Amino acid sequence: ARLGFSFGGGFLGVGALAPELGLGYAMTDLLADGTALASFEARAGLGASFPLAQALSARAALSGRYAYYRLVQGETVTSGGSPGLEGELGLELGLGERFGLGLGAALGWDFGMFGFVRPYLSAAYRLGGSGAERPASDPPAKPRPLVGEAEAEAESPAAAAAAPAGAGGPLEASFDGIFPVYYTYYDENPFGSVIVRNTGKAAWSDVKVTVSMRGVMDSPRVISPGRPVAGGEALSIPVTALFNSSILAVTEATKLTVDVTLEYREGSRARKETASVALRVYDRNAMSWADDRSAAAFVTAKDPAILTLAKGLAGAAGAARNPAINDKLQLVAAVHDALCLYGVNYVTDPTSVFSGGKDAAEVDFLQFPRQTLEYRAGDCDDLTILYCAMLEAVGVETAFVTVPGHIYMAASLGLSPAEARARFGRVDELVFHDDKAWLPLEVTIRKPGLLAAWAEGAKQWREYSARDQATFIPVHSAWEAYEPVALPGATTLASLPVEKAVAAMRADTDDFVLREIGERVAKYQAEILKSSNNARAVNSLGLLYAQYGLYDKAKAQFESVVAREEYPAALVNLGNVLKLEGKLESALAFYERAYRKSPGSPQVLLAVARANHEMENYGVVKKYYAELAKVDPTLAARYAYLDMKGEEGTRAAEAAGLKEAIEWMEEK
């Protein structure tokens, strides 16, 4: 058995020679006749080890030795001392950084006595140093203090990183300030770095860095460079972390401690370095405009308070909508009018990036949608975020539009550019992006009425996009990088003035329609005046109103015609308006008057047959449908459900998209 000591590295190192001292006892021989040779020894020499596996090394050593022997032969005891040489080969198991157990064989020669080969069992302790040699000029590593006090006072995220922890040592840590609203973003995007520096010659293996923050991380983040760190190499490792939602409770900027641990193996030795770093955490309303997409994190469309208000408004608006006009346009109008009537005001923020008060990289303050509704005030970015959240909550895609010194929003109409050009007269007031048509809306105009806010948004887009100074950022694509977060807590907001908002939406819709058809209305009115109320011209004007959902205006035109004559097209169209009003029997009466005047007209036959089908007068339907099949087989085939009864016919009409279809009649 042997007890050994080494200095500066030694047999727990990685191929590094180190001086050794040893004390030992050996039972060299044990004979059957009772003869035994025991030795007590002291030795000094050089040893080295070579890693085989984790914590296991091969060991070789060469030592000079002096042994005191005691030979027992029966009753005779002989003793004496002798110098010698000894070589050793064995295996060693590292127990921590300094202790080890060994097993091997020794080959030696004692001068003046004899040579020997013997097994041994050893225990060893390494005094001082590391397993890898450190250059003699290297100063001793300084204690790694808690750092970050100086940089935590900086207002800019770039200035938030100052002197790293453990500068010049094996472990350095440096972090930027973080924004709670981006807490999911940091799971994949670094907010700082750790530098691991191997100041020795031997490579480090199994390198890993562990980052933890009490209270705001559910579990530590373990990061590995994925390869050994060579001697003399310094490697920068980006740091990411998965924070939990409790970080959103930060309402004032503060500092939290990040615990950083570096673990690695130097040969068979397990190593560990630690540092504690102060991290600047901004308040939950803070953000930086270095990336305009990041504002999407505030668009909390699933906030229960936002969902309640938005869906309630959308339900009422849907019941009062003009079926002839784009649904999403009407939802935009309803949201704009409701928020204006709610009393949400525009207030300028002199310290905002968009007022020129800050650089884009500096920290700005943004409100969550719920907060803007509570305060009933916000600047352009706050209002943009609120509008986007309200519309996204009811299924309308939105986007940020940024121009120099300003941000506003746009809403998708759910139409392709080609579809929008076919349905809108003023396509220059739309934005075409990602093969979609968008309605730009200037959110700082705080009066009910869609057209003024729409026109101003479109004007800015035309001006700045022509100079390549406008940026268009769909919120859905921004959410891919900056997920929306839920503002902690719950609140009950005052109800929106839904009834007034819906009335304003209908007025907006009428204004939009009149703007779209204004030139054609003037043309028909001139023709009517010139022709002394010609029935065809009056019917055409009524038909134009009807196709845009202005049924009251359309009805007035059709009634003015049928009051003077039995004009089939006006009779059918007046019946259609009454049918839309739910007055099916009255509608049928006008269809039958048209039939008596023009029994061979396909449009008249279809109108009579459809009204009777809805009233389940299937015998009458059969008569009119048969006549329709004779005069217009194509039209009859399209409305084949008229040849069916009951639920079968209803399902067929719905499947063909014809149940709510209206066939307006115009005579050329």
XYZ file of C-alpha atoms in Angstrom, residues 63-620:
558
model
C 11.325 7.502 -8.812
C 14.423 7.270 -6.719
C 13.768 5.434 -3.487
C 15.239 4.505 -0.179
C 13.865 1.430 1.565
C 14.312 0.071 5.056
C 13.915 -3.701 5.019
C 13.030 -6.162 7.705
C 13.623 -9.836 6.900
C 12.031 -12.419 9.207
C 13.294 -16.006 8.970
C 11.865 -18.012 11.793
C 13.262 -16.539 14.982
C 15.906 -14.564 13.116
C 15.226 -10.899 12.186
C 17.572 -9.050 9.856
C 17.149 -5.335 9.029
C 18.877 -2.694 6.919
C 18.475 0.023 4.338
C 19.236 0.402 0.631
C 18.744 3.043 -2.143
C 17.215 2.072 -5.471
C 15.172 2.932 -8.577
C 11.551 2.140 -9.281
C 9.319 2.410 -12.358
C 5.530 2.200 -12.123
C 2.623 1.589 -14.505
C -0.966 1.679 -13.370
C -4.505 3.052 -13.556
C -5.892 5.900 -11.489
C -9.444 6.997 -10.705
C -9.847 10.740 -10.044
C -12.038 11.666 -7.090
C -12.711 15.369 -7.526
C -9.996 17.816 -8.441
C -7.209 16.677 -6.014
C -7.779 13.122 -4.795
C -7.137 9.864 -6.599
C -6.925 6.095 -6.088
C -4.429 3.976 -8.015
C -3.808 0.325 -8.850
C -0.758 -0.943 -10.727
C 2.572 -2.724 -10.731
C 6.083 -1.559 -9.800
C 9.396 -2.765 -11.267
C 12.416 -1.897 -9.121
C 15.987 -2.548 -8.176
C 17.443 -2.040 -4.739
C 21.176 -1.484 -4.886
C 23.039 -4.115 -2.947
C 20.024 -6.366 -2.588
C 17.769 -7.547 -5.456
C 15.258 -6.612 -8.155
C 11.507 -7.025 -7.774
C 8.108 -6.816 -9.462
C 5.101 -6.179 -7.243
C 1.512 -4.894 -7.435
C 0.478 -1.817 -5.506
C -2.560 0.062 -4.287
C -2.163 3.816 -3.802
C -3.943 6.909 -2.546
C -2.814 10.306 -3.829
C -3.357 13.985 -3.137
C -2.288 16.776 -5.495
C -1.015 19.968 -3.885
C -1.878 23.308 -5.652
C -2.041 24.266 -9.336
C -4.361 23.034 -12.054
C -4.055 20.097 -14.299
C -2.930 22.319 -17.135
C 0.150 24.397 -16.773
C -0.367 28.146 -16.570
C 2.264 30.446 -18.076
C 4.599 31.744 -15.415
C 3.747 35.324 -16.394
C 0.009 34.885 -15.761
C -1.129 36.732 -12.654
C -3.315 34.826 -10.216
C -6.987 34.979 -11.129
C -8.893 37.699 -9.285
C -12.085 36.890 -7.450
C -15.079 37.317 -9.751
C -17.252 40.007 -8.215
C -20.924 40.728 -8.770
C -20.825 43.085 -11.730
C -23.372 45.169 -13.554
C -23.869 47.995 -11.062
C -22.411 50.556 -13.430
C -24.086 49.421 -16.608
C -27.463 49.006 -14.934
C -27.854 52.782 -14.831
C -27.603 53.081 -18.615
C -30.808 53.900 -20.501
C -29.730 52.351 -23.780
C -29.669 48.554 -24.224
C -26.306 48.933 -25.933
C -24.924 50.798 -22.927
C -26.299 48.232 -20.502
C -23.315 45.903 -21.053
C -20.133 47.113 -19.369
C -17.120 45.303 -17.885
C -17.843 41.550 -17.959
C -17.555 39.301 -14.952
C -14.168 37.625 -14.505
C -12.433 39.644 -17.230
C -9.214 37.863 -18.139
C -10.144 34.653 -16.297
C -11.545 31.339 -17.509
C -15.111 32.700 -17.423
C -16.433 36.072 -18.556
C -20.132 36.996 -18.702
C -21.661 40.088 -20.269
C -25.380 40.791 -20.795
C -27.492 43.474 -22.457
C -30.541 44.869 -20.724
C -33.664 42.799 -21.435
C -37.277 43.784 -22.084
C -39.907 41.685 -20.258
C -42.337 41.986 -23.172
C -39.872 40.029 -25.330
C -39.407 37.235 -22.810
C -40.326 34.486 -25.305
C -38.036 36.049 -27.922
C -34.975 35.416 -25.746
C -35.590 31.675 -25.890
C -33.986 31.626 -29.344
C -32.280 35.011 -29.578
C -29.251 35.848 -27.398
C -29.248 38.739 -24.947
C -25.581 38.449 -24.028
C -22.589 36.170 -24.168
C -20.209 34.130 -22.063
C -16.522 33.913 -22.960
C -14.710 30.768 -21.867
C -10.934 31.158 -21.971
C -8.549 28.201 -21.742
C -5.334 29.774 -20.484
C -3.487 26.464 -20.286
C -2.103 24.062 -22.876
C -4.351 21.037 -22.474
C -7.738 21.008 -24.224
C -10.999 21.260 -22.299
C -13.703 18.690 -23.011
C -17.380 18.355 -21.978
C -17.657 22.160 -21.846
C -21.011 23.542 -20.783
C -22.320 26.835 -19.460
C -25.330 26.994 -17.164
C -27.328 30.225 -16.773
C -30.012 30.624 -14.123
C -32.070 33.448 -12.614
C -34.130 32.803 -9.531
C -37.807 33.629 -9.858
C -37.950 34.401 -13.575
C -36.628 31.104 -14.997
C -38.321 27.794 -14.242
C -35.149 25.847 -14.998
C -31.527 26.716 -15.804
C -30.471 27.065 -19.437
C -27.532 24.779 -20.308
C -25.499 25.867 -23.336
C -22.637 23.923 -24.903
C -20.253 25.012 -27.664
C -20.466 21.472 -29.010
C -16.709 20.962 -29.189
C -13.568 21.000 -27.026
C -11.850 24.287 -26.239
C -8.183 24.068 -27.215
C -5.373 25.313 -25.019
C -4.935 29.062 -25.391
C -8.360 29.438 -27.076
C -11.073 31.902 -26.027
C -14.583 31.046 -27.187
C -17.638 33.330 -27.090
C -20.922 31.502 -26.436
C -24.227 33.357 -27.079
C -26.620 33.127 -24.141
C -30.344 32.489 -24.513
C -32.881 31.791 -21.789
C -36.497 30.785 -21.420
C -38.019 33.239 -18.986
C -41.419 32.684 -17.434
C -44.317 35.119 -17.476
C -43.603 36.356 -13.963
C -41.030 38.693 -15.497
C -44.002 40.758 -16.740
C -44.633 41.763 -13.139
C -41.699 44.202 -13.435
C -43.332 47.639 -13.519
C -40.157 49.617 -12.790
C -36.695 48.982 -14.199
C -34.640 46.860 -11.845
C -31.601 44.606 -11.598
C -31.622 40.851 -11.181
C -28.704 38.492 -10.566
C -27.707 35.978 -13.212
C -25.781 32.986 -11.894
C -23.378 31.635 -14.515
C -21.497 28.353 -14.119
C -18.798 26.999 -16.426
C -18.105 23.261 -16.187
C -15.519 21.314 -18.173
C -13.073 18.462 -17.955
C -9.331 18.893 -18.103
C -8.233 15.345 -18.686
C -9.779 13.314 -15.913
C -10.337 16.345 -13.711
C -13.760 17.963 -13.455
C -13.521 21.757 -13.295
C -16.015 24.450 -12.359
C -15.969 28.252 -12.521
C -18.796 30.527 -11.358
C -19.791 34.151 -11.756
C -22.724 36.295 -10.662
C -23.720 39.066 -13.035
C -26.207 41.912 -12.544
C -28.729 42.059 -15.369
C -30.708 45.204 -16.199
C -34.430 44.360 -16.571
C -36.545 47.149 -18.033
C -40.187 47.614 -17.116
C -42.863 45.638 -18.934
C -43.935 48.607 -21.078
C -40.406 49.243 -22.329
C -39.187 48.376 -25.821
C -36.689 49.455 -28.452
C -37.515 50.457 -32.027
C -34.253 48.964 -33.300
C -36.564 46.368 -34.868
C -40.004 47.786 -35.715
C -41.466 44.269 -35.730
C -41.000 44.065 -31.977
C -44.083 46.230 -31.324
C -46.136 43.179 -32.323
C -45.461 41.722 -28.859
C -47.888 44.340 -27.495
C -50.709 43.361 -29.890
C -52.551 41.177 -27.383
C -55.563 40.157 -29.438
C -56.355 37.299 -27.034
C -56.538 39.468 -23.942
C -59.953 38.559 -22.456
C -60.892 42.227 -22.054
C -60.071 42.956 -25.707
C -61.886 39.837 -26.925
C -65.009 40.752 -24.980
C -65.240 44.254 -26.413
C -64.183 43.377 -29.954
C -66.449 40.348 -30.377
C -69.442 42.126 -28.903
C -68.941 44.979 -31.346
C -68.407 42.616 -34.298
C -71.610 40.730 -33.518
C -73.693 43.893 -33.552
C -71.925 45.193 -36.665
C -72.496 41.902 -38.487
C -76.235 42.064 -37.851
C -76.386 45.587 -39.308
C -73.864 45.188 -42.105
C -74.466 45.987 -45.746
C -74.228 42.576 -47.454
C -73.161 44.209 -50.713
C -69.999 45.730 -49.181
C -66.770 44.070 -48.071
C -67.285 42.706 -44.541
C -63.793 43.543 -43.325
C -64.111 47.150 -44.470
C -67.238 47.449 -42.329
C -65.476 45.904 -39.309
C -62.668 48.444 -39.656
C -65.262 51.206 -39.715
C -67.026 49.778 -36.655
C -63.792 49.567 -34.626
C -62.694 53.071 -35.627
C -66.059 54.617 -34.821
C -66.417 52.705 -31.537
C -62.979 53.768 -30.263
C -63.597 57.380 -31.221
C -66.985 57.372 -29.484
C -65.435 55.591 -26.473
C -63.306 58.681 -25.960
C -59.866 57.263 -26.774
C -57.828 60.392 -27.492
C -54.561 60.960 -29.295
C -51.859 62.538 -27.156
C -48.338 63.246 -28.322
C -45.404 61.843 -26.363
C -42.459 64.285 -26.602
C -40.026 61.550 -25.540
C -41.212 59.033 -28.130
C -39.063 57.900 -31.041
C -41.840 59.047 -33.392
C -41.745 62.571 -32.036
C -38.022 62.809 -32.623
C -37.336 62.714 -28.896
C -35.234 59.529 -28.969
C -32.978 57.481 -31.135
C -34.535 54.248 -32.430
C -32.134 52.149 -30.345
C -33.157 53.833 -27.101
C -35.849 52.669 -24.744
C -39.429 53.727 -25.498
C -42.652 53.274 -23.518
C -45.587 51.483 -25.163
C -49.010 50.741 -23.752
C -50.785 47.432 -23.968
C -54.224 47.704 -25.653
C -56.019 47.194 -22.357
C -54.059 50.066 -20.810
C -54.889 52.440 -23.669
C -58.578 51.666 -23.180
C -58.247 52.213 -19.427
C -56.406 55.526 -19.882
C -58.538 56.468 -22.934
C -55.447 58.058 -24.424
C -52.280 57.139 -26.269
C -49.789 58.302 -28.857
C -49.597 57.000 -32.423
C -47.883 53.724 -31.505
C -50.317 53.042 -28.644
C -53.340 53.652 -30.885
C -51.876 51.546 -33.679
C -51.378 48.639 -31.281
C -54.921 49.032 -29.911
C -56.522 49.057 -33.379
C -54.484 46.028 -34.461
C -55.462 44.074 -31.341
C -59.178 44.864 -31.696
C -59.256 43.868 -35.365
C -57.089 40.774 -34.951
C -59.480 39.667 -32.202
C -62.309 39.472 -34.778
C -60.293 37.857 -37.558
C -59.059 40.859 -39.536
C -55.351 40.710 -40.378
C -53.458 43.910 -39.620
C -50.110 45.535 -40.323
C -47.886 48.338 -39.062
C -47.083 51.150 -41.475
C -44.073 53.243 -40.512
C -43.077 56.491 -42.214
C -40.573 59.094 -40.995
C -41.643 60.194 -37.514
C -44.901 58.234 -37.461
C -46.595 54.838 -37.259
C -50.162 53.877 -38.170
C -51.948 50.695 -39.263
C -53.506 48.883 -42.193
C -56.189 46.180 -42.309
C -56.469 43.369 -44.841
C -59.681 43.316 -46.867
C -59.307 39.595 -47.562
C -59.084 40.282 -51.295
C -56.403 39.718 -53.885
C -55.190 42.798 -55.789
C -57.213 41.699 -58.831
C -60.399 41.266 -56.787
C -59.909 44.637 -55.111
C -59.400 46.419 -58.438
C -62.663 44.919 -59.677
C -64.642 46.007 -56.600
C -63.130 49.368 -55.648
C -63.229 52.512 -57.717
C -60.260 54.211 -56.002
C -57.534 51.607 -55.933
C -54.935 54.305 -55.221
C -56.319 54.374 -51.682
C -55.361 50.742 -51.103
C -52.004 49.144 -50.322
C -51.054 45.974 -52.171
C -48.661 43.764 -50.227
C -48.086 39.988 -50.102
C -50.732 39.518 -52.825
C -53.367 41.095 -50.577
C -55.282 44.365 -50.623
C -55.001 46.437 -47.439
C -56.921 49.474 -46.179
C -54.503 52.011 -44.584
C -55.968 53.883 -41.616
C -54.575 56.978 -39.901
C -55.319 56.234 -36.249
C -54.625 59.739 -34.943
C -57.809 61.102 -36.571
C -60.140 60.869 -33.599
C -63.537 61.637 -35.092
C -66.087 59.034 -36.200
C -66.082 58.547 -39.929
C -63.972 56.030 -41.792
C -63.315 57.918 -45.022
C -61.220 60.761 -43.582
C -58.907 58.443 -41.620
C -58.658 56.107 -44.616
C -57.861 58.923 -47.049
C -55.106 60.299 -44.789
C -53.527 56.863 -44.356
C -53.567 56.305 -48.101
C -52.099 59.748 -48.768
C -49.128 59.123 -46.476
C -48.515 55.717 -48.017
C -48.465 57.151 -51.554
C -46.113 59.972 -50.595
C -43.583 58.022 -48.555
C -43.609 54.760 -50.494
C -42.803 56.738 -53.665
C -39.626 57.870 -51.863
C -38.904 54.418 -50.387
C -39.501 55.811 -46.902
C -42.484 53.674 -45.930
C -42.258 50.267 -44.302
C -45.078 47.736 -44.252
C -44.979 45.079 -41.501
C -47.786 42.490 -41.319
C -48.460 41.713 -37.675
C -48.717 37.971 -38.302
C -45.193 37.829 -39.733
C -43.900 39.993 -36.861
C -45.505 37.590 -34.373
C -43.261 34.814 -35.699
C -40.312 36.567 -34.019
C -42.084 38.547 -31.274
C -44.971 36.578 -29.828
C -47.727 38.581 -28.150
C -47.675 38.342 -24.363
C -50.509 38.472 -21.887
C -50.555 41.453 -19.583
C -50.801 40.083 -16.013
C -53.952 40.566 -14.032
C -57.519 41.075 -15.146
C -59.733 44.090 -15.552
C -63.275 44.937 -16.528
C -63.446 47.739 -19.039
C -66.383 50.023 -19.621
C -68.613 48.842 -22.446
C -68.224 50.265 -25.914
C -71.054 52.458 -27.241
C -72.055 49.658 -29.603
C -75.384 51.061 -30.807
C -73.889 54.436 -31.726
C -70.848 52.768 -33.279
C -73.011 50.549 -35.491
C -75.051 53.559 -36.627
C -71.809 55.372 -37.461
C -70.583 52.301 -39.320
C -73.724 52.261 -41.466
C -73.236 55.958 -42.223
C -69.608 55.205 -43.165
C -70.777 52.436 -45.462
C -73.303 54.692 -47.161
C -70.682 57.425 -47.594
C -68.266 54.899 -49.078
C -70.887 53.639 -51.511
C -71.874 57.121 -52.616
C -68.214 57.967 -53.138
C -67.719 54.822 -55.189
C -70.794 55.295 -57.383
C -71.011 59.097 -57.351
C -70.047 59.565 -60.997
C -72.427 56.873 -62.213
C -75.281 58.256 -60.097
C -74.760 61.667 -61.663
C -74.742 60.085 -65.113
C -78.051 58.261 -64.549
C -79.668 61.318 -62.971
C -78.734 63.389 -65.999
C -80.181 60.721 -68.281
C -83.399 60.558 -66.217
C -83.799 64.314 -66.398
C -83.125 64.370 -70.117
C -85.558 61.503 -70.824
C -88.344 62.825 -68.575
C -88.167 59.936 -66.082
C -87.697 57.180 -68.598
C -88.500 53.861 -66.829
C -85.346 52.121 -68.042
C -83.104 54.972 -66.805
C -84.834 55.175 -63.396
C -84.667 51.390 -63.014
C -80.931 51.473 -63.835
C -80.313 54.051 -61.088
C -82.325 51.964 -58.616
C -80.390 48.863 -59.662
C -77.060 50.665 -59.031
C -78.218 51.583 -55.525
C -79.419 48.005 -54.901
C -76.150 46.412 -56.015
C -74.314 48.504 -53.371
C -76.818 47.719 -50.635
C -78.545 51.109 -50.592
C -81.929 49.439 -50.561
C -83.958 52.424 -49.359
C -82.699 54.546 -52.230
C -83.205 51.659 -54.656
C -86.751 51.046 -53.437
C -87.661 54.681 -53.975
C -86.555 54.497 -57.623
C -88.417 51.240 -58.341
C -91.595 52.527 -56.668
C -91.479 55.715 -58.764
C -91.498 53.547 -61.897
C -94.266 51.096 -60.954
C -96.448 53.971 -59.777
C -96.566 55.091 -63.421
C -96.446 51.821 -65.387
C -96.147 48.046 -65.134
C -92.471 47.910 -66.030
C -91.367 44.232 -65.556
C -87.756 44.966 -64.493
C -88.842 47.502 -61.849
C -91.585 45.120 -60.611
C -89.068 42.258 -60.179
C -86.473 44.510 -58.542
C -89.016 46.006 -56.150
C -90.048 42.455 -55.261
C -86.390 41.641 -54.585
C -86.071 44.542 -52.128
C -89.237 43.425 -50.325
C -87.876 39.875 -50.189
C -84.666 41.175 -48.558
C -86.879 42.939 -46.026
C -88.509 39.585 -45.191
C -91.826 40.447 -46.895
C -92.040 37.387 -49.126
C -95.773 37.505 -49.853
C -95.576 41.158 -50.913
C -92.586 40.312 -53.063
C -94.497 37.490 -54.758
C -97.324 39.878 -55.604
C -94.910 42.089 -57.569
C -93.326 39.043 -59.265
C -96.796 37.904 -60.415
C -97.567 41.382 -61.768
C -94.341 41.189 -63.755
C -95.350 37.722 -65.053
C -98.693 39.025 -66.284
C -96.881 41.789 -68.124
C -94.007 39.622 -69.486
C -94.861 35.884 -69.170
C -91.974 34.747 -71.371
C -89.168 36.539 -69.473
C -86.644 34.080 -67.905
C -85.870 36.513 -65.022
C -89.599 36.874 -64.249
C -90.212 33.096 -64.366
C -87.232 32.501 -62.064
C -88.396 35.128 -59.538
C -91.920 33.636 -59.344
C -90.598 30.063 -59.067
C -88.081 30.906 -56.307
C -90.647 32.800 -54.195
C -93.118 29.908 -54.400
C -90.358 27.417 -53.575
C -89.548 29.305 -50.372
C -93.262 29.279 -49.548
C -93.302 25.490 -50.266
C -95.872 25.870 -53.082
C -94.174 23.045 -54.964
C -97.054 22.451 -57.432
C -96.848 26.095 -58.568
